[in-house]
Amino acid sequence: MSNVLAVAPATPAAAVAHFAARLSFESDVADVHADLMAGTPGLVVIDSRSEQGWAQGHLPGAVHLPTREIAARAAEVVPAGSAVVTYCWGPGCNGATRAALAFARLGYPVKEMIGGYEYWVREGFAVASAGGERILPADPLTAPASGVSCDC
């Protein structure tokens, strides 16, 4: 008996609904990177980590707004009509999820960047800090070693 098929796959219609819903809530680091590089208007990327996390390194173009400050400061940080993308440390941290929930409760359209800061770095994208921008080698388990996008 198949372990994969022990529970029948969803119907195509149910799968469409499920995967479309996931994409409406999440974005990956490659798509966020592409939008930041393109200067996509109406998109604000929020780093919801602590001051220490932000200082260690963050996405160039991101805005620092720790989760605990979102309710009080969102309106001064995010222009009206903007969509928000939140990120935190990585897949083992639900900080970006909590931040996205806080923005949603305030009425902002919001997505979570899956993979967080960890996968941003692992895919070889630049990070910023007080010392400037730097790029670490891409992890071949998360991105092509060539540095060329996976184009998925």
Short mmCIF file of C-alpha atoms in Angstrom, two decimals:
data_model
loop_
_atom_site.label_atom_id
_atom_site.label_comp_id
_atom_site.label_asym_id
_atom_site.label_seq_id
_atom_site.Cartn_x
_atom_site.Cartn_y
_atom_site.Cartn_z
CA MET A 1 0.00 0.00 0.00
CA SER A 2 1.20 3.48 -0.82
CA ASN A 3 2.08 5.79 2.07
CA VAL A 4 1.42 8.76 -0.20
CA LEU A 5 -1.96 7.53 -1.37
CA ALA A 6 -3.15 6.08 1.98
CA VAL A 7 -5.18 9.27 2.18
CA ALA A 8 -6.61 10.09 -1.23
CA PRO A 9 -5.42 13.31 -2.87
CA ALA A 10 -7.82 16.22 -2.84
CA THR A 11 -10.03 16.76 -5.83
CA PRO A 12 -8.58 19.16 -8.40
CA ALA A 13 -11.16 21.79 -7.40
CA ALA A 14 -10.24 21.48 -3.72
CA ALA A 15 -6.54 21.62 -4.61
CA VAL A 16 -7.06 24.80 -6.64
CA ALA A 17 -8.85 26.44 -3.71
CA HIS A 18 -6.19 25.32 -1.23
CA PHE A 19 -3.12 26.35 -3.24
CA ALA A 20 -4.65 29.63 -4.41
CA ALA A 21 -5.47 30.47 -0.79
CA ARG A 22 -1.91 29.70 0.30
CA LEU A 23 -0.50 32.01 -2.36
CA SER A 24 -2.81 34.81 -1.22
CA PHE A 25 -1.28 34.57 2.27
CA GLU A 26 2.38 33.87 1.46
CA SER A 27 5.22 34.95 -0.78
CA ASP A 28 8.70 33.49 -1.06
CA VAL A 29 11.99 35.31 -0.74
CA ALA A 30 12.72 35.24 -4.48
CA ASP A 31 9.45 37.01 -5.31
CA VAL A 32 9.97 39.58 -2.54
CA HIS A 33 13.52 40.16 -3.79
CA ALA A 34 12.28 40.66 -7.36
CA ASP A 35 9.67 43.19 -6.23
CA LEU A 36 12.16 45.10 -4.07
CA MET A 37 14.67 45.24 -6.94
CA ALA A 38 11.92 46.41 -9.31
CA GLY A 39 10.78 49.08 -6.87
CA THR A 40 7.23 47.76 -7.01
CA PRO A 41 4.98 50.60 -5.83
CA GLY A 42 2.53 50.07 -3.00
CA LEU A 43 4.53 47.30 -1.31
CA VAL A 44 6.11 47.69 2.13
CA VAL A 45 8.33 44.92 3.51
CA ILE A 46 8.31 44.84 7.31
CA ASP A 47 11.02 43.28 9.46
CA SER A 48 9.19 42.40 12.67
CA ARG A 49 12.27 41.31 14.64
CA SER A 50 13.92 42.98 17.61
CA GLU A 51 16.39 45.85 17.37
CA GLN A 52 19.21 43.34 17.82
CA GLY A 53 17.94 41.20 14.91
CA TRP A 54 17.57 44.25 12.67
CA ALA A 55 21.10 45.41 13.55
CA GLN A 56 22.53 41.97 12.76
CA GLY A 57 21.21 42.29 9.22
CA HIS A 58 18.01 42.93 7.32
CA LEU A 59 16.59 43.08 3.81
CA PRO A 60 17.70 46.20 1.94
CA GLY A 61 14.57 48.28 1.49
CA ALA A 62 12.74 46.74 4.46
CA VAL A 63 11.23 48.81 7.24
CA HIS A 64 11.87 47.88 10.87
CA LEU A 65 8.70 47.60 12.92
CA PRO A 66 8.78 45.08 15.77
CA THR A 67 5.53 43.18 16.20
CA ARG A 68 4.82 44.73 19.61
CA GLU A 69 4.85 48.21 17.97
CA ILE A 70 2.63 47.50 14.96
CA ALA A 71 -0.67 48.58 16.51
CA ALA A 72 0.78 51.90 17.65
CA ARG A 73 3.01 52.75 14.66
CA ALA A 74 1.66 51.05 11.52
CA ALA A 75 -0.09 54.15 10.21
CA GLU A 76 3.09 56.26 10.46
CA VAL A 77 5.26 53.58 8.81
CA VAL A 78 3.01 52.13 6.09
CA PRO A 79 1.50 54.54 3.55
CA ALA A 80 -2.26 54.24 3.13
CA GLY A 81 -3.25 51.81 0.41
CA SER A 82 -0.02 49.80 0.63
CA ALA A 83 0.23 46.04 0.85
CA VAL A 84 2.50 44.66 3.55
CA VAL A 85 4.88 41.71 3.52
CA THR A 86 6.15 40.60 6.92
CA TYR A 87 9.24 38.58 7.78
CA CYS A 88 11.05 37.39 10.87
CA TRP A 89 13.97 34.99 11.45
CA GLY A 90 12.95 31.92 9.50
CA PRO A 91 10.71 28.89 9.18
CA GLY A 92 11.24 27.94 12.83
CA CYS A 93 9.86 31.28 14.00
CA ASN A 94 6.24 32.42 13.87
CA GLY A 95 7.05 36.09 14.39
CA ALA A 96 6.15 36.99 10.80
CA THR A 97 2.83 35.22 11.24
CA ARG A 98 2.08 37.22 14.39
CA ALA A 99 3.10 40.43 12.62
CA ALA A 100 0.91 39.61 9.62
CA LEU A 101 -2.01 38.98 11.96
CA ALA A 102 -1.45 42.36 13.63
CA PHE A 103 -1.50 44.13 10.25
CA ALA A 104 -4.58 42.20 9.12
CA ARG A 105 -6.39 43.21 12.31
CA LEU A 106 -5.63 46.83 11.40
CA GLY A 107 -7.14 46.35 7.95
CA TYR A 108 -3.96 46.09 5.85
CA PRO A 109 -3.66 43.62 2.97
CA VAL A 110 -0.76 41.45 4.09
CA LYS A 111 1.37 38.45 3.16
CA GLU A 112 4.02 36.57 5.06
CA MET A 113 7.42 35.98 3.46
CA ILE A 114 8.00 32.28 3.94
CA GLY A 115 11.54 31.30 4.84
CA GLY A 116 12.17 34.64 6.54
CA TYR A 117 15.54 36.26 6.93
CA GLU A 118 17.23 32.85 7.03
CA TYR A 119 16.19 31.87 3.53
CA TRP A 120 16.84 35.37 2.21
CA VAL A 121 20.46 34.95 3.29
CA ARG A 122 20.66 31.30 2.21
CA GLU A 123 19.48 32.20 -1.29
CA GLY A 124 22.38 34.64 -1.63
CA PHE A 125 20.50 37.94 -1.55
CA ALA A 126 22.16 41.05 -0.11
CA VAL A 127 21.62 41.97 3.51
CA ALA A 128 22.05 45.41 5.01
CA SER A 129 23.39 46.53 8.38
CA ALA A 130 25.16 49.56 9.83
CA GLY A 131 28.33 48.26 8.15
CA GLY A 132 26.74 48.39 4.70
CA GLU A 133 25.45 45.66 2.41
CA ARG A 134 26.98 42.20 2.06
CA ILE A 135 26.21 38.98 0.25
CA LEU A 136 27.01 35.53 1.57
CA PRO A 137 27.38 32.57 -0.79
CA ALA A 138 24.08 30.95 -1.77
CA ASP A 139 23.32 27.63 -0.07
CA PRO A 140 23.11 25.04 -2.89
CA LEU A 141 20.30 23.31 -0.97
CA THR A 142 18.08 26.38 -1.32
CA ALA A 143 19.25 28.09 -4.51
CA PRO A 144 21.30 27.28 -7.60
CA ALA A 145 25.01 27.64 -6.87
CA SER A 146 25.27 29.66 -10.10
CA GLY A 147 23.34 32.47 -8.45
CA VAL A 148 20.83 32.36 -11.31
CA SER A 149 17.22 32.18 -10.18
CA CYS A 150 15.56 28.79 -10.09
CA ASP A 151 12.75 30.31 -12.21
CA CYS A 152 10.13 28.23 -10.48
#
